[in-house]
Amino acid sequence: MGLLENAERSTIATYLTSQLGSEDKIYVWDDSAKIYFETQAQTSAQFALPTVNTVKKSNAKLLEDDLLQVDSEFVVVNPEIPMSDVLKNSLEANYDKVSVEGVSTFKIYQKK
């Protein structure tokens, strides 16, 4: 699945680059920073990835609080990476799911 995921990350990065303004921030719920590198977009949270520096419960809570601020224009979610129900509910309430051709593994959300 790794090759497919990497191809999808590049497809997502190309899509986001065409959609983002210079001040827009994104969040990538993934174990790879590839989308950040390819878009040059800034993260909306102090922890760029949910799998880095979030073993401590306090850091995981800080990340969750950051994401609940709804500062991201787009949120890209790798469903293989566990996410709290609180964040899932926030995504559903504050974002619309976007369909991007060639992307089936990741979920892409745009702020309403």
XYZ file of C-alpha atoms in Angstrom:
112
model
C 0.000 0.000 0.000
C 3.006 2.309 0.421
C 3.411 3.096 -3.291
C -0.276 3.861 -3.702
C -0.235 6.124 -0.633
C 2.820 8.015 -1.922
C 1.233 8.494 -5.343
C -1.946 9.758 -3.663
C 0.066 12.129 -1.462
C 1.556 13.704 -4.595
C -1.896 13.930 -6.228
C -3.269 15.593 -3.080
C -0.329 18.009 -2.924
C -0.904 19.043 -6.539
C -4.604 19.600 -5.832
C -3.944 21.586 -2.636
C -1.322 23.760 -4.317
C -3.939 24.806 -6.870
C -6.490 25.597 -4.135
C -4.484 27.263 -1.370
C -3.922 30.957 -0.862
C -0.557 32.141 0.429
C -1.826 32.469 4.015
C -3.884 29.255 4.110
C -2.839 26.528 6.501
C -3.436 22.810 6.265
C -3.256 19.824 8.561
C -2.163 16.393 7.400
C -3.288 13.549 9.675
C -0.699 11.105 8.379
C 2.647 9.517 9.240
C 4.423 11.264 6.351
C 5.236 14.945 5.827
C 5.333 14.532 2.025
C 2.216 16.672 1.462
C 3.675 19.537 3.526
C 6.949 19.369 1.573
C 5.278 19.279 -1.822
C 2.764 22.066 -1.099
C 5.082 24.242 1.002
C 1.961 24.919 3.094
C 2.168 25.631 6.792
C 0.603 23.396 9.375
C -2.172 24.763 11.559
C -0.913 22.891 14.642
C 2.239 22.869 16.726
C 2.692 19.172 15.969
C 2.771 18.747 12.196
C 1.952 15.032 12.299
C -0.199 13.104 14.792
C 2.489 10.427 15.084
C 5.354 12.750 16.090
C 5.836 13.920 19.691
C 2.305 12.950 20.702
C 3.017 9.853 22.793
C 2.658 12.023 25.880
C -1.035 12.531 26.595
C -0.464 16.257 27.206
C 1.005 16.691 23.712
C -1.792 14.651 22.142
C -4.275 16.939 23.921
C -2.445 20.053 22.655
C -2.687 18.716 19.109
C -6.386 17.982 19.514
C -6.985 21.481 20.921
C -5.099 23.039 17.995
C -7.190 21.142 15.470
C -10.437 22.013 17.231
C -9.655 25.687 16.516
C -10.586 24.977 12.861
C -7.671 27.046 11.517
C -6.958 24.720 8.598
C -8.327 25.487 5.163
C -7.871 21.797 4.357
C -7.402 18.695 6.488
C -6.060 15.548 4.850
C -6.736 12.329 6.762
C -5.046 8.968 6.417
C -7.720 6.636 7.855
C -5.007 4.161 8.904
C -3.936 6.612 11.647
C -6.336 6.481 14.633
C -8.265 9.690 15.360
C -10.383 10.603 18.366
C -14.159 10.819 18.040
C -13.945 14.477 19.122
C -11.797 15.306 16.095
C -13.921 13.197 13.748
C -17.031 15.066 14.915
C -15.292 18.427 14.493
C -14.319 17.529 10.927
C -17.886 16.532 10.096
C -19.286 19.725 11.634
C -16.791 22.232 10.212
C -15.576 20.761 6.931
C -16.956 19.405 3.679
C -15.444 16.264 2.211
C -13.750 16.931 -1.127
C -13.379 14.349 -3.856
C -10.105 14.395 -5.793
C -9.630 12.202 -8.843
C -7.023 9.516 -8.233
C -7.384 9.598 -4.442
C -9.172 6.725 -2.735
C -7.146 6.032 0.425
C -7.074 9.505 1.980
C -9.998 11.691 2.965
C -9.741 15.399 2.135
C -11.774 18.010 3.969
C -12.211 21.700 3.118
C -13.401 24.269 5.623
C -17.088 25.137 5.153
